Amino acid sequence: MKAVLDHVGIAVRNLDESLAFFRDALGIEVDAPEDVASQQVRAQFVRTGQAGLELLESTTSDSAIGRFVERRGPGLHHITLRVEDIRSALSELRQRHVKLIDDEPRPGAEGALVAFIHPTAAHGVLVELKQTVAMTASVEPIRIPFGDIELTVLSDGFFYLDGGAMFGVIPKTFWEQKAQPDDRNRIRMAMRPLLVRGARTMIIDAGAGDKMTPKQVDIYRLERDRNLDYSLEAAGMTPDAIDIVLASHLHFDHAGGFTASARGTLRPRFPRAQYIIRRGEFDDAMNPNERTKGSYFLDNYKPLADAGVLQLVDSDSTIMPGVRVRRTGGHTMHHQIVMIESGGKTAVFAADLLPTSAHLPEVWIMGYDVLPLDTLAFKRAFLREAIEREYLILFEHDPNIAAGYIRERDGKRYVEPVA
Ligand SMILES: [Zn+2]
Ligand SMILES: [Zn+2]
């Protein structure tokens, strides 16, 4: 198992007093304190590079930290090791007869899963295991009633992309705290097309599809044992019930599922559907350059033109009542997001403008983007709008959070997931 030191927990009598040393005397940056009601503590994170310090003050006398300070005085309380998969880590430890405090992981701060190992097993140190991103990632459809429209988050499984490429100029020491890379430096990404049932039945994007070669399956570590076929069926849908297929853009992880191969020939995967694609995007995808050709595969969209099911759209427009597209540029010249408005509320299919919740900071922009400064300008304005108007954001690639609201508190932005 791969375990990385996440932080060292220090029990203190009084947070404010402890800051006189850690913040003022040592001059280390600290985060705002956080109340962890479930453990009856106030926690303050001290930023000491890749692994931090966590100062813990008990808010009641009978909490674990309170009893610890009572008995032994303030001091080193625990160390926390980050693991990729906490359940398999625990089962490995159980097999080796390591004494555990928690047999099953329990929820920690910020959606993490945690479990404690008994100090007698760890030479006198209380060890906490932590999986930062809860692997609760479900492939089951998520139904979101939305006024006159019903949204259903679908799944085409998962794939992996290079973490460095996913975060552009952001150093690994920062992004790996949000998205842990595998042994080939790749991070896990979901593919979540969106089913929109309103005046008509529409699917936005369609995942990677089934045409990848074994080599590509290995490069992108495709996990698609439960793919879009499964997801559609679980949502009570069949491919021929889809009237409209709408593309955010034509990269393979969005358009791969637009076509299917049957006995050597490629055909539209949704037999009755009109495929709506932005003209500029279609032209760029038909003529990729040296830098973009790794993501544009003609087999995903050229057969649509040949079958006469393509409808090219030139500008921001309404696709069906309550659903309109809006060009962002940046990621690709003609990349677009989809605004869904109903019952006074707005949901946004953010595609690769905000691929995951980790991409919330304005400059956390993918290295793949052809015009990153255009992404930055659009994203900056869009985030303000999304916070003010409380848009429900649908994250197409986030492995854990399918949908959430962007909130701002004390100048800090975060995603509040919807269950
Ligand atoms: Zn893309
Ligand atoms: Zn993508």
JSON list of C-alpha atoms in Angstrom, two decimals, residues 148-336:
[
{"chain": "A", "resi": 148, "resn": "ASP", "atom": "CA", "xyz": [-40.55, 21.14, -15.86]},
{"chain": "A", "resi": 149, "resn": "ILE", "atom": "CA", "xyz": [-37.38, 19.34, -16.79]},
{"chain": "A", "resi": 150, "resn": "GLU", "atom": "CA", "xyz": [-35.93, 16.16, -15.37]},
{"chain": "A", "resi": 151, "resn": "LEU", "atom": "CA", "xyz": [-32.18, 15.84, -15.30]},
{"chain": "A", "resi": 152, "resn": "THR", "atom": "CA", "xyz": [-30.52, 12.45, -14.91]},
{"chain": "A", "resi": 153, "resn": "VAL", "atom": "CA", "xyz": [-26.78, 12.19, -14.45]},
{"chain": "A", "resi": 154, "resn": "LEU", "atom": "CA", "xyz": [-25.62, 9.15, -16.42]},
{"chain": "A", "resi": 155, "resn": "SER", "atom": "CA", "xyz": [-22.25, 7.39, -16.40]},
{"chain": "A", "resi": 156, "resn": "ASP", "atom": "CA", "xyz": [-19.94, 5.94, -19.00]},
{"chain": "A", "resi": 157, "resn": "GLY", "atom": "CA", "xyz": [-17.53, 4.76, -16.31]},
{"chain": "A", "resi": 158, "resn": "PHE", "atom": "CA", "xyz": [-14.12, 6.21, -15.54]},
{"chain": "A", "resi": 159, "resn": "PHE", "atom": "CA", "xyz": [-10.82, 6.90, -17.23]},
{"chain": "A", "resi": 160, "resn": "TYR", "atom": "CA", "xyz": [-7.47, 8.32, -16.20]},
{"chain": "A", "resi": 161, "resn": "LEU", "atom": "CA", "xyz": [-5.49, 11.26, -17.55]},
{"chain": "A", "resi": 162, "resn": "ASP", "atom": "CA", "xyz": [-2.05, 12.55, -16.67]},
{"chain": "A", "resi": 163, "resn": "GLY", "atom": "CA", "xyz": [-2.40, 14.69, -13.55]},
{"chain": "A", "resi": 164, "resn": "GLY", "atom": "CA", "xyz": [0.08, 17.28, -14.78]},
{"chain": "A", "resi": 165, "resn": "ALA", "atom": "CA", "xyz": [-1.83, 17.74, -18.03]},
{"chain": "A", "resi": 166, "resn": "MET", "atom": "CA", "xyz": [-5.08, 18.07, -16.09]},
{"chain": "A", "resi": 167, "resn": "PHE", "atom": "CA", "xyz": [-3.81, 20.97, -14.00]},
{"chain": "A", "resi": 168, "resn": "GLY", "atom": "CA", "xyz": [-1.62, 22.88, -16.45]},
{"chain": "A", "resi": 169, "resn": "VAL", "atom": "CA", "xyz": [0.83, 25.20, -14.69]},
{"chain": "A", "resi": 170, "resn": "ILE", "atom": "CA", "xyz": [-0.19, 24.13, -11.18]},
{"chain": "A", "resi": 171, "resn": "PRO", "atom": "CA", "xyz": [2.67, 22.26, -9.45]},
{"chain": "A", "resi": 172, "resn": "LYS", "atom": "CA", "xyz": [2.08, 18.66, -8.51]},
{"chain": "A", "resi": 173, "resn": "THR", "atom": "CA", "xyz": [2.63, 19.41, -4.81]},
{"chain": "A", "resi": 174, "resn": "PHE", "atom": "CA", "xyz": [-0.64, 21.36, -4.93]},
{"chain": "A", "resi": 175, "resn": "TRP", "atom": "CA", "xyz": [-2.84, 19.28, -7.21]},
{"chain": "A", "resi": 176, "resn": "GLU", "atom": "CA", "xyz": [-1.94, 15.92, -5.72]},
{"chain": "A", "resi": 177, "resn": "GLN", "atom": "CA", "xyz": [-3.64, 17.01, -2.52]},
{"chain": "A", "resi": 178, "resn": "LYS", "atom": "CA", "xyz": [-6.90, 17.26, -4.48]},
{"chain": "A", "resi": 179, "resn": "ALA", "atom": "CA", "xyz": [-6.46, 14.37, -6.89]},
{"chain": "A", "resi": 180, "resn": "GLN", "atom": "CA", "xyz": [-4.13, 11.53, -6.00]},
{"chain": "A", "resi": 181, "resn": "PRO", "atom": "CA", "xyz": [-2.25, 10.17, -8.99]},
{"chain": "A", "resi": 182, "resn": "ASP", "atom": "CA", "xyz": [-1.80, 6.44, -9.64]},
{"chain": "A", "resi": 183, "resn": "ASP", "atom": "CA", "xyz": [1.65, 4.89, -10.18]},
{"chain": "A", "resi": 184, "resn": "ARG", "atom": "CA", "xyz": [1.68, 6.26, -13.73]},
{"chain": "A", "resi": 185, "resn": "ASN", "atom": "CA", "xyz": [0.86, 9.78, -12.53]},
{"chain": "A", "resi": 186, "resn": "ARG", "atom": "CA", "xyz": [-2.70, 9.58, -13.84]},
{"chain": "A", "resi": 187, "resn": "ILE", "atom": "CA", "xyz": [-5.75, 10.83, -12.00]},
{"chain": "A", "resi": 188, "resn": "ARG", "atom": "CA", "xyz": [-9.20, 9.28, -12.02]},
{"chain": "A", "resi": 189, "resn": "MET", "atom": "CA", "xyz": [-11.93, 11.01, -13.96]},
{"chain": "A", "resi": 190, "resn": "ALA", "atom": "CA", "xyz": [-15.58, 10.20, -14.43]},
{"chain": "A", "resi": 191, "resn": "MET", "atom": "CA", "xyz": [-17.49, 10.43, -17.69]},
{"chain": "A", "resi": 192, "resn": "ARG", "atom": "CA", "xyz": [-20.99, 11.64, -16.95]},
{"chain": "A", "resi": 193, "resn": "PRO", "atom": "CA", "xyz": [-23.28, 12.40, -19.84]},
{"chain": "A", "resi": 194, "resn": "LEU", "atom": "CA", "xyz": [-26.49, 14.18, -18.86]},
{"chain": "A", "resi": 195, "resn": "LEU", "atom": "CA", "xyz": [-29.97, 13.04, -19.80]},
{"chain": "A", "resi": 196, "resn": "VAL", "atom": "CA", "xyz": [-32.42, 15.92, -20.13]},
{"chain": "A", "resi": 197, "resn": "ARG", "atom": "CA", "xyz": [-36.12, 15.09, -20.33]},
{"chain": "A", "resi": 198, "resn": "GLY", "atom": "CA", "xyz": [-38.34, 18.03, -21.17]},
{"chain": "A", "resi": 199, "resn": "ALA", "atom": "CA", "xyz": [-40.12, 18.96, -24.37]},
{"chain": "A", "resi": 200, "resn": "ARG", "atom": "CA", "xyz": [-37.83, 16.40, -25.97]},
{"chain": "A", "resi": 201, "resn": "THR", "atom": "CA", "xyz": [-35.41, 13.78, -24.74]},
{"chain": "A", "resi": 202, "resn": "MET", "atom": "CA", "xyz": [-31.82, 14.81, -25.01]},
{"chain": "A", "resi": 203, "resn": "ILE", "atom": "CA", "xyz": [-28.44, 13.47, -24.01]},
{"chain": "A", "resi": 204, "resn": "ILE", "atom": "CA", "xyz": [-25.49, 15.83, -23.60]},
{"chain": "A", "resi": 205, "resn": "ASP", "atom": "CA", "xyz": [-22.17, 14.14, -24.47]},
{"chain": "A", "resi": 206, "resn": "ALA", "atom": "CA", "xyz": [-21.84, 10.36, -24.47]},
{"chain": "A", "resi": 207, "resn": "GLY", "atom": "CA", "xyz": [-18.55, 9.36, -22.85]},
{"chain": "A", "resi": 208, "resn": "ALA", "atom": "CA", "xyz": [-15.69, 7.46, -24.51]},
{"chain": "A", "resi": 209, "resn": "GLY", "atom": "CA", "xyz": [-17.78, 4.74, -26.13]},
{"chain": "A", "resi": 210, "resn": "ASP", "atom": "CA", "xyz": [-16.72, 1.22, -27.06]},
{"chain": "A", "resi": 211, "resn": "LYS", "atom": "CA", "xyz": [-14.35, 1.75, -29.96]},
{"chain": "A", "resi": 212, "resn": "MET", "atom": "CA", "xyz": [-11.10, 2.21, -28.05]},
{"chain": "A", "resi": 213, "resn": "THR", "atom": "CA", "xyz": [-8.19, -0.08, -28.93]},
{"chain": "A", "resi": 214, "resn": "PRO", "atom": "CA", "xyz": [-6.59, -2.27, -26.22]},
{"chain": "A", "resi": 215, "resn": "LYS", "atom": "CA", "xyz": [-3.62, 0.12, -26.31]},
{"chain": "A", "resi": 216, "resn": "GLN", "atom": "CA", "xyz": [-5.88, 3.12, -25.67]},
{"chain": "A", "resi": 217, "resn": "VAL", "atom": "CA", "xyz": [-7.72, 1.21, -22.95]},
{"chain": "A", "resi": 218, "resn": "ASP", "atom": "CA", "xyz": [-4.36, 0.76, -21.25]},
{"chain": "A", "resi": 219, "resn": "ILE", "atom": "CA", "xyz": [-3.16, 4.36, -21.78]},
{"chain": "A", "resi": 220, "resn": "TYR", "atom": "CA", "xyz": [-6.37, 5.85, -20.43]},
{"chain": "A", "resi": 221, "resn": "ARG", "atom": "CA", "xyz": [-6.99, 3.04, -17.89]},
{"chain": "A", "resi": 222, "resn": "LEU", "atom": "CA", "xyz": [-10.63, 2.82, -18.93]},
{"chain": "A", "resi": 223, "resn": "GLU", "atom": "CA", "xyz": [-12.92, 1.44, -16.23]},
{"chain": "A", "resi": 224, "resn": "ARG", "atom": "CA", "xyz": [-16.12, 0.85, -18.13]},
{"chain": "A", "resi": 225, "resn": "ASP", "atom": "CA", "xyz": [-17.52, -2.46, -16.89]},
{"chain": "A", "resi": 226, "resn": "ARG", "atom": "CA", "xyz": [-20.62, -0.38, -16.15]},
{"chain": "A", "resi": 227, "resn": "ASN", "atom": "CA", "xyz": [-20.84, 1.82, -19.24]},
{"chain": "A", "resi": 228, "resn": "LEU", "atom": "CA", "xyz": [-23.42, 4.13, -20.81]},
{"chain": "A", "resi": 229, "resn": "ASP", "atom": "CA", "xyz": [-25.56, 1.19, -22.02]},
{"chain": "A", "resi": 230, "resn": "TYR", "atom": "CA", "xyz": [-25.90, 0.04, -18.43]},
{"chain": "A", "resi": 231, "resn": "SER", "atom": "CA", "xyz": [-26.56, 3.57, -17.22]},
{"chain": "A", "resi": 232, "resn": "LEU", "atom": "CA", "xyz": [-29.25, 4.28, -19.83]},
{"chain": "A", "resi": 233, "resn": "GLU", "atom": "CA", "xyz": [-31.02, 1.07, -19.00]},
{"chain": "A", "resi": 234, "resn": "ALA", "atom": "CA", "xyz": [-30.85, 1.80, -15.28]},
{"chain": "A", "resi": 235, "resn": "ALA", "atom": "CA", "xyz": [-32.43, 5.19, -16.05]},
{"chain": "A", "resi": 236, "resn": "GLY", "atom": "CA", "xyz": [-35.25, 3.44, -17.92]},
{"chain": "A", "resi": 237, "resn": "MET", "atom": "CA", "xyz": [-33.99, 4.61, -21.31]},
{"chain": "A", "resi": 238, "resn": "THR", "atom": "CA", "xyz": [-33.03, 3.01, -24.57]},
{"chain": "A", "resi": 239, "resn": "PRO", "atom": "CA", "xyz": [-30.78, 4.56, -27.22]},
{"chain": "A", "resi": 240, "resn": "ASP", "atom": "CA", "xyz": [-33.71, 4.88, -29.63]},
{"chain": "A", "resi": 241, "resn": "ALA", "atom": "CA", "xyz": [-35.66, 7.00, -27.13]},
{"chain": "A", "resi": 242, "resn": "ILE", "atom": "CA", "xyz": [-33.14, 9.83, -27.55]},
{"chain": "A", "resi": 243, "resn": "ASP", "atom": "CA", "xyz": [-34.30, 12.68, -29.84]},
{"chain": "A", "resi": 244, "resn": "ILE", "atom": "CA", "xyz": [-31.29, 14.94, -29.55]},
{"chain": "A", "resi": 245, "resn": "VAL", "atom": "CA", "xyz": [-27.61, 14.34, -28.87]},
{"chain": "A", "resi": 246, "resn": "LEU", "atom": "CA", "xyz": [-25.87, 17.57, -27.94]},
{"chain": "A", "resi": 247, "resn": "ALA", "atom": "CA", "xyz": [-22.07, 17.90, -27.87]},
{"chain": "A", "resi": 248, "resn": "SER", "atom": "CA", "xyz": [-20.14, 20.18, -25.52]},
{"chain": "A", "resi": 249, "resn": "HIS", "atom": "CA", "xyz": [-17.18, 19.55, -27.84]},
{"chain": "A", "resi": 250, "resn": "LEU", "atom": "CA", "xyz": [-15.74, 16.59, -29.75]},
{"chain": "A", "resi": 251, "resn": "HIS", "atom": "CA", "xyz": [-12.87, 15.30, -27.61]},
{"chain": "A", "resi": 252, "resn": "PHE", "atom": "CA", "xyz": [-12.94, 11.50, -27.41]},
{"chain": "A", "resi": 253, "resn": "ASP", "atom": "CA", "xyz": [-14.05, 11.40, -23.77]},
{"chain": "A", "resi": 254, "resn": "HIS", "atom": "CA", "xyz": [-17.21, 13.32, -24.73]},
{"chain": "A", "resi": 255, "resn": "ALA", "atom": "CA", "xyz": [-17.97, 12.16, -28.28]},
{"chain": "A", "resi": 256, "resn": "GLY", "atom": "CA", "xyz": [-16.61, 8.59, -28.28]},
{"chain": "A", "resi": 257, "resn": "GLY", "atom": "CA", "xyz": [-20.09, 7.28, -27.53]},
{"chain": "A", "resi": 258, "resn": "PHE", "atom": "CA", "xyz": [-21.73, 9.16, -30.43]},
{"chain": "A", "resi": 259, "resn": "THR", "atom": "CA", "xyz": [-21.06, 6.30, -32.84]},
{"chain": "A", "resi": 260, "resn": "ALA", "atom": "CA", "xyz": [-20.92, 2.55, -32.52]},
{"chain": "A", "resi": 261, "resn": "SER", "atom": "CA", "xyz": [-19.33, -0.11, -34.63]},
{"chain": "A", "resi": 262, "resn": "ALA", "atom": "CA", "xyz": [-21.52, -2.88, -36.05]},
{"chain": "A", "resi": 263, "resn": "ARG", "atom": "CA", "xyz": [-19.88, -5.59, -38.14]},
{"chain": "A", "resi": 264, "resn": "GLY", "atom": "CA", "xyz": [-17.07, -3.32, -39.22]},
{"chain": "A", "resi": 265, "resn": "THR", "atom": "CA", "xyz": [-19.17, -0.29, -40.10]},
{"chain": "A", "resi": 266, "resn": "LEU", "atom": "CA", "xyz": [-19.69, 2.77, -38.00]},
{"chain": "A", "resi": 267, "resn": "ARG", "atom": "CA", "xyz": [-23.18, 4.08, -37.39]},
{"chain": "A", "resi": 268, "resn": "PRO", "atom": "CA", "xyz": [-24.86, 6.65, -35.15]},
{"chain": "A", "resi": 269, "resn": "ARG", "atom": "CA", "xyz": [-25.20, 5.09, -31.69]},
{"chain": "A", "resi": 270, "resn": "PHE", "atom": "CA", "xyz": [-28.58, 6.78, -31.12]},
{"chain": "A", "resi": 271, "resn": "PRO", "atom": "CA", "xyz": [-30.53, 5.71, -34.20]},
{"chain": "A", "resi": 272, "resn": "ARG", "atom": "CA", "xyz": [-33.38, 8.24, -34.06]},
{"chain": "A", "resi": 273, "resn": "ALA", "atom": "CA", "xyz": [-31.43, 11.26, -32.85]},
{"chain": "A", "resi": 274, "resn": "GLN", "atom": "CA", "xyz": [-30.36, 14.49, -34.44]},
{"chain": "A", "resi": 275, "resn": "TYR", "atom": "CA", "xyz": [-26.80, 15.29, -33.36]},
{"chain": "A", "resi": 276, "resn": "ILE", "atom": "CA", "xyz": [-26.30, 18.96, -32.57]},
{"chain": "A", "resi": 277, "resn": "ILE", "atom": "CA", "xyz": [-22.72, 20.16, -32.77]},
{"chain": "A", "resi": 278, "resn": "ARG", "atom": "CA", "xyz": [-21.22, 23.62, -32.97]},
{"chain": "A", "resi": 279, "resn": "ARG", "atom": "CA", "xyz": [-20.00, 24.27, -36.50]},
{"chain": "A", "resi": 280, "resn": "GLY", "atom": "CA", "xyz": [-16.60, 25.66, -35.48]},
{"chain": "A", "resi": 281, "resn": "GLU", "atom": "CA", "xyz": [-15.97, 22.65, -33.24]},
{"chain": "A", "resi": 282, "resn": "PHE", "atom": "CA", "xyz": [-16.95, 20.24, -36.00]},
{"chain": "A", "resi": 283, "resn": "ASP", "atom": "CA", "xyz": [-14.62, 21.96, -38.48]},
{"chain": "A", "resi": 284, "resn": "ASP", "atom": "CA", "xyz": [-11.71, 21.94, -36.01]},
{"chain": "A", "resi": 285, "resn": "ALA", "atom": "CA", "xyz": [-12.33, 18.28, -35.16]},
{"chain": "A", "resi": 286, "resn": "MET", "atom": "CA", "xyz": [-12.42, 17.32, -38.85]},
{"chain": "A", "resi": 287, "resn": "ASN", "atom": "CA", "xyz": [-9.06, 19.08, -39.33]},
{"chain": "A", "resi": 288, "resn": "PRO", "atom": "CA", "xyz": [-7.07, 18.52, -36.15]},
{"chain": "A", "resi": 289, "resn": "ASN", "atom": "CA", "xyz": [-3.54, 19.90, -35.87]},
{"chain": "A", "resi": 290, "resn": "GLU", "atom": "CA", "xyz": [-0.41, 18.32, -34.35]},
{"chain": "A", "resi": 291, "resn": "ARG", "atom": "CA", "xyz": [-1.39, 19.47, -30.88]},
{"chain": "A", "resi": 292, "resn": "THR", "atom": "CA", "xyz": [-5.11, 18.58, -30.96]},
{"chain": "A", "resi": 293, "resn": "LYS", "atom": "CA", "xyz": [-5.08, 15.30, -32.88]},
{"chain": "A", "resi": 294, "resn": "GLY", "atom": "CA", "xyz": [-4.50, 13.22, -29.74]},
{"chain": "A", "resi": 295, "resn": "SER", "atom": "CA", "xyz": [-8.06, 13.99, -28.62]},
{"chain": "A", "resi": 296, "resn": "TYR", "atom": "CA", "xyz": [-10.00, 14.17, -31.91]},
{"chain": "A", "resi": 297, "resn": "PHE", "atom": "CA", "xyz": [-10.88, 10.83, -33.53]},
{"chain": "A", "resi": 298, "resn": "LEU", "atom": "CA", "xyz": [-12.79, 11.12, -36.81]},
{"chain": "A", "resi": 299, "resn": "ASP", "atom": "CA", "xyz": [-14.65, 7.83, -36.18]},
{"chain": "A", "resi": 300, "resn": "ASN", "atom": "CA", "xyz": [-16.59, 9.57, -33.41]},
{"chain": "A", "resi": 301, "resn": "TYR", "atom": "CA", "xyz": [-18.30, 12.18, -35.61]},
{"chain": "A", "resi": 302, "resn": "LYS", "atom": "CA", "xyz": [-17.54, 11.81, -39.32]},
{"chain": "A", "resi": 303, "resn": "PRO", "atom": "CA", "xyz": [-20.04, 8.91, -39.64]},
{"chain": "A", "resi": 304, "resn": "LEU", "atom": "CA", "xyz": [-22.73, 11.29, -38.33]},
{"chain": "A", "resi": 305, "resn": "ALA", "atom": "CA", "xyz": [-22.20, 13.62, -41.25]},
{"chain": "A", "resi": 306, "resn": "ASP", "atom": "CA", "xyz": [-22.22, 10.64, -43.63]},
{"chain": "A", "resi": 307, "resn": "ALA", "atom": "CA", "xyz": [-25.52, 9.40, -42.13]},
{"chain": "A", "resi": 308, "resn": "GLY", "atom": "CA", "xyz": [-27.11, 12.85, -42.48]},
{"chain": "A", "resi": 309, "resn": "VAL", "atom": "CA", "xyz": [-28.00, 13.17, -38.81]},
{"chain": "A", "resi": 310, "resn": "LEU", "atom": "CA", "xyz": [-25.83, 16.15, -38.10]},
{"chain": "A", "resi": 311, "resn": "GLN", "atom": "CA", "xyz": [-27.17, 19.58, -37.30]},
{"chain": "A", "resi": 312, "resn": "LEU", "atom": "CA", "xyz": [-24.48, 22.25, -37.10]},
{"chain": "A", "resi": 313, "resn": "VAL", "atom": "CA", "xyz": [-25.17, 25.31, -34.96]},
{"chain": "A", "resi": 314, "resn": "ASP", "atom": "CA", "xyz": [-23.34, 28.59, -35.56]},
{"chain": "A", "resi": 315, "resn": "SER", "atom": "CA", "xyz": [-23.92, 30.54, -32.38]},
{"chain": "A", "resi": 316, "resn": "ASP", "atom": "CA", "xyz": [-25.25, 30.52, -28.82]},
{"chain": "A", "resi": 317, "resn": "SER", "atom": "CA", "xyz": [-28.83, 29.40, -29.19]},
{"chain": "A", "resi": 318, "resn": "THR", "atom": "CA", "xyz": [-31.75, 27.58, -27.63]},
{"chain": "A", "resi": 319, "resn": "ILE", "atom": "CA", "xyz": [-31.70, 23.86, -28.43]},
{"chain": "A", "resi": 320, "resn": "MET", "atom": "CA", "xyz": [-35.07, 23.05, -26.86]},
{"chain": "A", "resi": 321, "resn": "PRO", "atom": "CA", "xyz": [-37.25, 24.97, -24.38]},
{"chain": "A", "resi": 322, "resn": "GLY", "atom": "CA", "xyz": [-35.14, 25.67, -21.29]},
{"chain": "A", "resi": 323, "resn": "VAL", "atom": "CA", "xyz": [-31.88, 24.43, -22.80]},
{"chain": "A", "resi": 324, "resn": "ARG", "atom": "CA", "xyz": [-29.36, 26.72, -24.45]},
{"chain": "A", "resi": 325, "resn": "VAL", "atom": "CA", "xyz": [-25.70, 26.50, -25.33]},
{"chain": "A", "resi": 326, "resn": "ARG", "atom": "CA", "xyz": [-23.08, 29.08, -24.51]},
{"chain": "A", "resi": 327, "resn": "ARG", "atom": "CA", "xyz": [-19.62, 29.17, -26.05]},
{"chain": "A", "resi": 328, "resn": "THR", "atom": "CA", "xyz": [-16.71, 29.36, -23.60]},
{"chain": "A", "resi": 329, "resn": "GLY", "atom": "CA", "xyz": [-13.81, 28.97, -26.00]},
{"chain": "A", "resi": 330, "resn": "GLY", "atom": "CA", "xyz": [-10.48, 28.33, -24.26]},
{"chain": "A", "resi": 331, "resn": "HIS", "atom": "CA", "xyz": [-10.49, 24.55, -23.87]},
{"chain": "A", "resi": 332, "resn": "THR", "atom": "CA", "xyz": [-11.18, 24.31, -27.59]},
{"chain": "A", "resi": 333, "resn": "MET", "atom": "CA", "xyz": [-11.97, 27.36, -29.71]},
{"chain": "A", "resi": 334, "resn": "HIS", "atom": "CA", "xyz": [-15.65, 26.42, -29.80]},
{"chain": "A", "resi": 335, "resn": "HIS", "atom": "CA", "xyz": [-16.10, 24.51, -26.55]},
{"chain": "A", "resi": 336, "resn": "GLN", "atom": "CA", "xyz": [-19.55, 25.18, -25.10]}
]
